[in-house]
Short mmCIF file of C-alpha atoms and ligand atoms in Angstrom, two decimals:
data_model
loop_
_atom_site.label_atom_id
_atom_site.label_comp_id
_atom_site.label_asym_id
_atom_site.label_seq_id
_atom_site.Cartn_x
_atom_site.Cartn_y
_atom_site.Cartn_z
CA MET A 1 -12.34 -3.21 16.73
CA SER A 2 -8.35 -4.22 16.40
CA ARG A 3 -7.14 -3.67 13.11
CA ARG A 4 -3.65 -5.62 12.73
CA PRO A 5 -1.31 -2.84 11.56
CA VAL A 6 0.26 -2.68 8.23
CA ILE A 7 3.69 -1.99 6.82
CA ALA A 8 4.50 -1.99 3.25
CA GLY A 9 7.63 -1.29 1.39
CA ASN A 10 7.39 0.26 -1.70
CA TRP A 11 10.82 -0.21 -3.43
CA LYS A 12 10.12 1.52 -6.83
CA MET A 13 12.23 1.52 -9.55
CA HIS A 14 15.34 0.41 -7.71
CA LYS A 15 17.00 -2.67 -6.63
CA LEU A 16 18.68 -5.33 -9.15
CA GLN A 17 17.62 -8.94 -8.10
CA SER A 18 20.68 -9.18 -6.44
CA GLU A 19 20.22 -6.41 -4.36
CA ALA A 20 16.34 -7.38 -3.77
CA ILE A 21 17.57 -10.35 -2.54
CA GLU A 22 20.08 -8.89 -0.26
CA LEU A 23 17.64 -6.33 1.16
CA THR A 24 15.02 -9.43 1.56
CA ASN A 25 17.00 -11.41 3.25
CA GLY A 26 18.56 -8.33 5.62
CA ILE A 27 14.66 -7.43 6.75
CA MET A 28 14.26 -11.18 7.80
CA GLN A 29 17.48 -11.36 9.32
CA ALA A 30 16.28 -7.96 11.31
CA LEU A 31 13.18 -9.44 12.53
CA LYS A 32 14.53 -12.86 13.31
CA ASP A 33 14.08 -11.85 16.76
CA GLU A 34 10.86 -10.82 16.70
CA GLU A 35 7.75 -12.82 17.72
CA LYS A 36 5.72 -13.47 14.28
CA SER A 37 2.26 -12.61 16.07
CA ALA A 38 3.74 -9.60 17.79
CA LEU A 39 5.07 -7.92 14.21
CA PRO A 40 2.71 -6.05 12.22
CA GLU A 41 1.83 -7.54 8.51
CA VAL A 42 5.10 -6.68 6.49
CA ILE A 43 5.17 -6.45 2.86
CA ILE A 44 7.63 -5.70 0.52
CA ALA A 45 6.99 -4.48 -3.04
CA PRO A 46 9.73 -4.93 -5.40
CA THR A 47 9.72 -4.38 -9.11
CA PHE A 48 8.41 -6.84 -11.51
CA THR A 49 11.77 -8.28 -12.52
CA SER A 50 12.75 -8.77 -8.74
CA LEU A 51 9.18 -10.54 -7.56
CA TYR A 52 10.88 -14.03 -8.48
CA ALA A 53 14.21 -13.82 -6.42
CA ALA A 54 12.40 -12.08 -3.46
CA ASN A 55 9.54 -14.78 -3.15
CA LYS A 56 12.49 -17.60 -3.69
CA ALA A 57 14.42 -15.80 -0.77
CA LEU A 58 10.96 -15.29 1.59
CA LYS A 59 10.65 -19.02 0.80
CA ASP A 60 13.84 -20.27 1.70
CA CYS A 61 14.08 -18.37 4.91
CA GLY A 62 10.35 -19.90 5.69
CA CYS A 63 9.57 -17.66 8.81
CA GLY A 64 6.30 -16.27 6.77
CA LYS A 65 6.98 -12.64 8.75
CA VAL A 66 7.14 -10.74 5.44
CA ARG A 67 4.78 -10.97 2.48
CA LEU A 68 5.16 -9.94 -1.13
CA ALA A 69 3.21 -7.41 -3.14
CA ALA A 70 3.50 -6.03 -6.42
CA GLN A 71 3.57 -2.10 -7.39
CA ASN A 72 0.93 -2.43 -10.09
CA CYS A 73 -1.19 -5.12 -12.73
CA TYR A 74 -3.13 -5.06 -15.51
CA PHE A 75 -7.11 -5.80 -15.17
CA GLU A 76 -7.75 -8.45 -18.01
CA THR A 77 -6.77 -11.96 -17.69
CA GLN A 78 -4.53 -12.56 -20.35
CA GLY A 79 -4.14 -11.46 -24.01
CA ALA A 80 -2.46 -9.28 -26.32
CA PHE A 81 -1.64 -6.28 -23.75
CA THR A 82 2.18 -5.56 -24.62
CA GLY A 83 3.90 -5.15 -21.39
CA GLU A 84 1.36 -5.94 -18.90
CA CYS A 85 1.12 -8.32 -16.34
CA SER A 86 -2.10 -9.72 -15.05
CA VAL A 87 -3.02 -10.80 -11.55
CA GLU A 88 -3.05 -14.29 -11.94
CA MET A 89 0.46 -14.06 -13.16
CA LEU A 90 1.67 -11.45 -10.15
CA LYS A 91 -0.33 -14.62 -8.19
CA ASP A 92 1.79 -17.02 -9.65
CA ALA A 93 4.70 -15.05 -8.71
CA GLY A 94 4.47 -15.45 -5.16
CA CYS A 95 2.19 -11.86 -4.59
CA GLU A 96 -0.63 -11.68 -2.04
CA TYR A 97 -0.95 -8.12 -2.40
CA ILE A 98 -0.86 -5.28 -5.37
CA ILE A 99 -0.34 -1.40 -4.78
CA ILE A 100 -2.82 0.12 -7.16
CA GLY A 101 -3.55 3.76 -8.08
CA HIS A 102 -0.40 5.02 -6.86
CA SER A 103 0.06 8.85 -7.59
CA GLU A 104 3.37 8.32 -9.95
CA ARG A 105 0.93 5.72 -11.97
CA ARG A 106 -1.59 8.07 -12.42
CA GLU A 107 0.90 11.05 -13.18
CA TYR A 108 3.34 9.23 -15.31
CA PHE A 109 1.18 6.56 -16.79
CA GLY A 110 -2.24 8.00 -17.17
CA GLU A 111 -3.83 5.52 -14.46
CA THR A 112 -7.47 6.69 -13.96
CA ASP A 113 -9.80 5.95 -10.94
CA GLU A 114 -11.86 3.89 -13.63
CA MET A 115 -8.61 1.72 -14.06
CA VAL A 116 -8.28 1.55 -10.17
CA ASN A 117 -11.32 -0.07 -9.76
CA LYS A 118 -11.48 -2.64 -12.48
CA LYS A 119 -7.67 -3.48 -11.22
CA ALA A 120 -9.50 -3.65 -7.82
CA LYS A 121 -12.31 -5.96 -8.88
CA ALA A 122 -9.44 -8.48 -10.58
CA ILE A 123 -7.56 -8.36 -7.70
CA LEU A 124 -9.88 -9.26 -5.38
CA ALA A 125 -11.81 -11.74 -7.68
CA ASN A 126 -8.30 -13.55 -7.22
CA GLY A 127 -8.02 -13.31 -3.84
CA LEU A 128 -5.12 -11.05 -3.36
CA ILE A 129 -5.66 -8.05 -1.61
CA PRO A 130 -5.26 -4.50 -3.45
CA ILE A 131 -3.56 -1.30 -1.28
CA ILE A 132 -5.45 1.56 -3.18
CA CYS A 133 -3.80 4.62 -2.81
CA CYS A 134 -5.13 7.90 -2.99
CA GLY A 135 -4.09 11.47 -2.31
CA GLU A 136 -3.96 15.21 -2.86
CA SER A 137 -1.87 17.32 -4.63
CA LEU A 138 -0.32 20.70 -3.22
CA GLU A 139 -2.42 22.76 -5.37
CA GLN A 140 -5.63 20.93 -4.43
CA ARG A 141 -4.73 21.09 -0.47
CA GLU A 142 -4.16 24.82 -0.88
CA ALA A 143 -7.55 25.29 -2.94
CA GLY A 144 -9.17 23.62 0.13
CA VAL A 145 -10.75 20.50 -1.78
CA THR A 146 -8.63 17.53 -0.60
CA ASP A 147 -11.71 16.05 1.17
CA TYR A 148 -13.71 16.42 -1.83
CA HIS A 149 -10.90 14.84 -4.19
CA ILE A 150 -10.16 12.17 -1.89
CA SER A 151 -13.73 11.26 -1.20
CA SER A 152 -14.27 11.27 -4.78
CA GLN A 153 -10.73 8.91 -5.60
CA ILE A 154 -12.35 6.46 -2.83
CA THR A 155 -15.92 6.28 -4.04
CA LYS A 156 -14.61 5.76 -7.59
CA ALA A 157 -12.28 2.90 -6.38
CA LEU A 158 -14.46 1.05 -4.30
CA ARG A 159 -17.70 1.13 -6.93
CA GLU A 160 -19.11 -2.33 -6.97
CA LEU A 161 -17.47 -3.85 -4.69
CA THR A 162 -19.24 -6.07 -2.09
CA LYS A 163 -18.44 -4.83 1.66
CA GLU A 164 -16.78 -8.08 2.13
CA GLN A 165 -14.40 -7.20 -0.48
CA VAL A 166 -13.62 -3.76 0.61
CA ALA A 167 -13.62 -5.15 4.65
CA LYS A 168 -10.26 -6.76 3.57
CA SER A 169 -8.87 -4.31 1.45
CA ILE A 170 -6.24 -1.87 2.34
CA ILE A 171 -6.54 2.32 1.46
CA ALA A 172 -3.25 3.93 1.76
CA TYR A 173 -3.50 7.96 1.66
CA GLU A 174 -0.58 9.75 0.30
CA PRO A 175 -0.64 13.38 0.19
CA ILE A 176 1.44 13.72 -3.25
CA TRP A 177 3.32 16.81 -1.87
CA ALA A 178 4.78 14.72 1.19
CA ILE A 179 6.06 11.79 -1.08
CA GLY A 180 9.42 11.54 -1.59
CA THR A 181 10.16 15.31 -0.33
CA GLY A 182 11.33 14.40 3.41
CA LYS A 183 7.87 16.85 3.99
CA THR A 184 5.81 14.43 6.47
CA CYS A 185 2.07 15.36 6.82
CA ASP A 186 1.33 16.15 10.46
CA SER A 187 0.09 13.33 12.21
CA VAL A 188 -3.17 14.70 13.33
CA GLU A 189 -3.78 15.89 10.04
CA ALA A 190 -3.19 12.76 8.33
CA ASN A 191 -5.45 10.94 11.03
CA ARG A 192 -8.01 13.66 10.37
CA VAL A 193 -8.23 12.55 6.41
CA ILE A 194 -7.76 8.98 7.36
CA ALA A 195 -10.73 9.39 9.71
CA MET A 196 -12.56 11.16 6.95
CA ILE A 197 -11.91 8.33 4.26
CA ARG A 198 -13.09 5.48 7.11
CA ASN A 199 -16.25 7.89 7.14
CA VAL A 200 -16.76 7.65 3.49
CA VAL A 201 -16.42 3.87 3.53
CA LYS A 202 -19.07 3.72 6.14
CA GLY A 203 -21.25 5.99 4.30
CA LEU A 204 -21.16 3.45 1.23
CA TYR A 205 -21.29 0.45 3.23
CA ASP A 206 -21.78 0.32 7.06
CA ALA A 207 -19.68 0.73 10.48
CA ASN A 208 -18.52 -2.64 10.34
CA THR A 209 -16.72 -2.70 6.82
CA ALA A 210 -15.49 0.81 8.06
CA ASP A 211 -14.24 -0.77 11.44
CA SER A 212 -12.66 -3.33 9.48
CA ILE A 213 -10.57 -1.84 6.56
CA ARG A 214 -7.17 -0.87 6.86
CA ILE A 215 -6.34 2.53 5.73
CA LEU A 216 -2.46 3.52 5.84
CA TYR A 217 -0.26 6.71 5.82
CA GLY A 218 2.37 7.09 2.95
CA GLY A 219 4.65 10.11 2.33
CA SER A 220 8.45 10.62 3.74
CA VAL A 221 7.57 8.00 6.47
CA LYS A 222 10.68 7.83 8.45
CA PRO A 223 12.00 5.89 11.66
CA GLU A 224 11.81 9.28 13.79
CA THR A 225 8.01 9.56 12.58
CA ILE A 226 6.26 5.95 12.96
CA LYS A 227 5.63 6.10 16.47
CA GLU A 228 3.42 9.28 16.60
CA GLN A 229 1.73 8.20 13.46
CA MET A 230 0.55 4.80 15.01
CA ALA A 231 -0.41 6.40 18.16
CA GLN A 232 -3.13 8.29 16.14
CA SER A 233 -6.66 6.46 16.35
CA ASP A 234 -7.29 5.88 12.52
CA ILE A 235 -3.69 5.28 11.08
CA ASP A 236 -3.44 1.41 10.76
CA GLY A 237 -0.01 1.29 9.29
CA ALA A 238 2.44 2.86 6.49
CA LEU A 239 3.39 2.85 3.25
CA VAL A 240 6.95 3.44 2.92
CA GLY A 241 9.01 4.41 -0.29
CA GLY A 242 12.70 5.81 0.21
CA ALA A 243 13.44 4.48 3.68
CA SER A 244 12.30 0.71 2.48
CA LEU A 245 15.45 0.39 0.90
CA LYS A 246 17.47 -0.07 3.23
CA VAL A 247 17.45 -2.53 6.25
CA GLU A 248 17.96 -0.95 8.94
CA SER A 249 15.28 2.14 8.34
CA PHE A 250 12.93 -0.35 7.01
CA SER A 251 13.07 -2.33 9.97
CA GLN A 252 13.05 0.26 12.45
CA ILE A 253 9.85 1.47 11.10
CA VAL A 254 8.41 -2.30 11.43
CA LYS A 255 9.39 -2.39 14.91
CA GLY A 256 8.09 1.29 15.35
CA ALA A 257 4.64 -0.05 14.67
CA MET A 258 4.66 -2.89 17.03
P1 LIG B 1 7.85 8.32 0.26
O1 LIG B 1 6.78 7.19 -0.75
O2 LIG B 1 7.73 7.12 1.38
O3 LIG B 1 9.80 7.91 0.11
O4 LIG B 1 7.89 9.24 0.73
C1 LIG B 1 6.04 6.86 -0.25
C2 LIG B 1 5.31 6.11 -1.83
O5 LIG B 1 5.35 6.84 -2.58
O6 LIG B 1 4.49 4.97 -1.25
#
């Protein structure tokens, strides 16, 4: 089964609206000579306040080569939840994907596996695609509990989802010690963990579902690392933080995944 590669840029808490427009337009400009069908699925995830502006820039271009994601959502549909955004609101703002369970959200904002599962259900119920993040800390890696920890995160995140829903979802394996540190996880090791995740999905569902789900690597992905990462059997793309904030590095990563 051939899985379409995905390159997603997680802008985190960066870029004012004018800067978001500039970056969005710059990315589309950098990809203008590439055939759409040859490109990976290219996704950008601006902050909530820049979603409208980025979506407008994407629509004005009309090339359809870049898609929009949010970095978080709330699982309730509406109500007295000060400061939160529902999936429907994010869909209305042009999002087709939503990142959930990022380690920064787990660490600083108390996002639990149970919340990740509720968010995944709400996202899929609205026809959007969750990008479900998982990953171990350095302490967990050194204690030899990486596989146990990741299996547990994935099993809890996917609880009660149907195999059709899981098949179209995206998982991002992001070792916490590799995020924003410049220290990329060795490609062979990243591929081993990702194959292990695929095997967990196979155990929970079946071989077809495991073959369909796209699993990305994230953590200090750079233009220099992407080719080797994409050459691995189970790595289907990348969730890119720092290197997604510049047209040059992000477009090189996209082209490196073609
Ligand atoms: P990084 O971030 O590429 O800056 O390491 C990745 C992420 O947190 O998604």
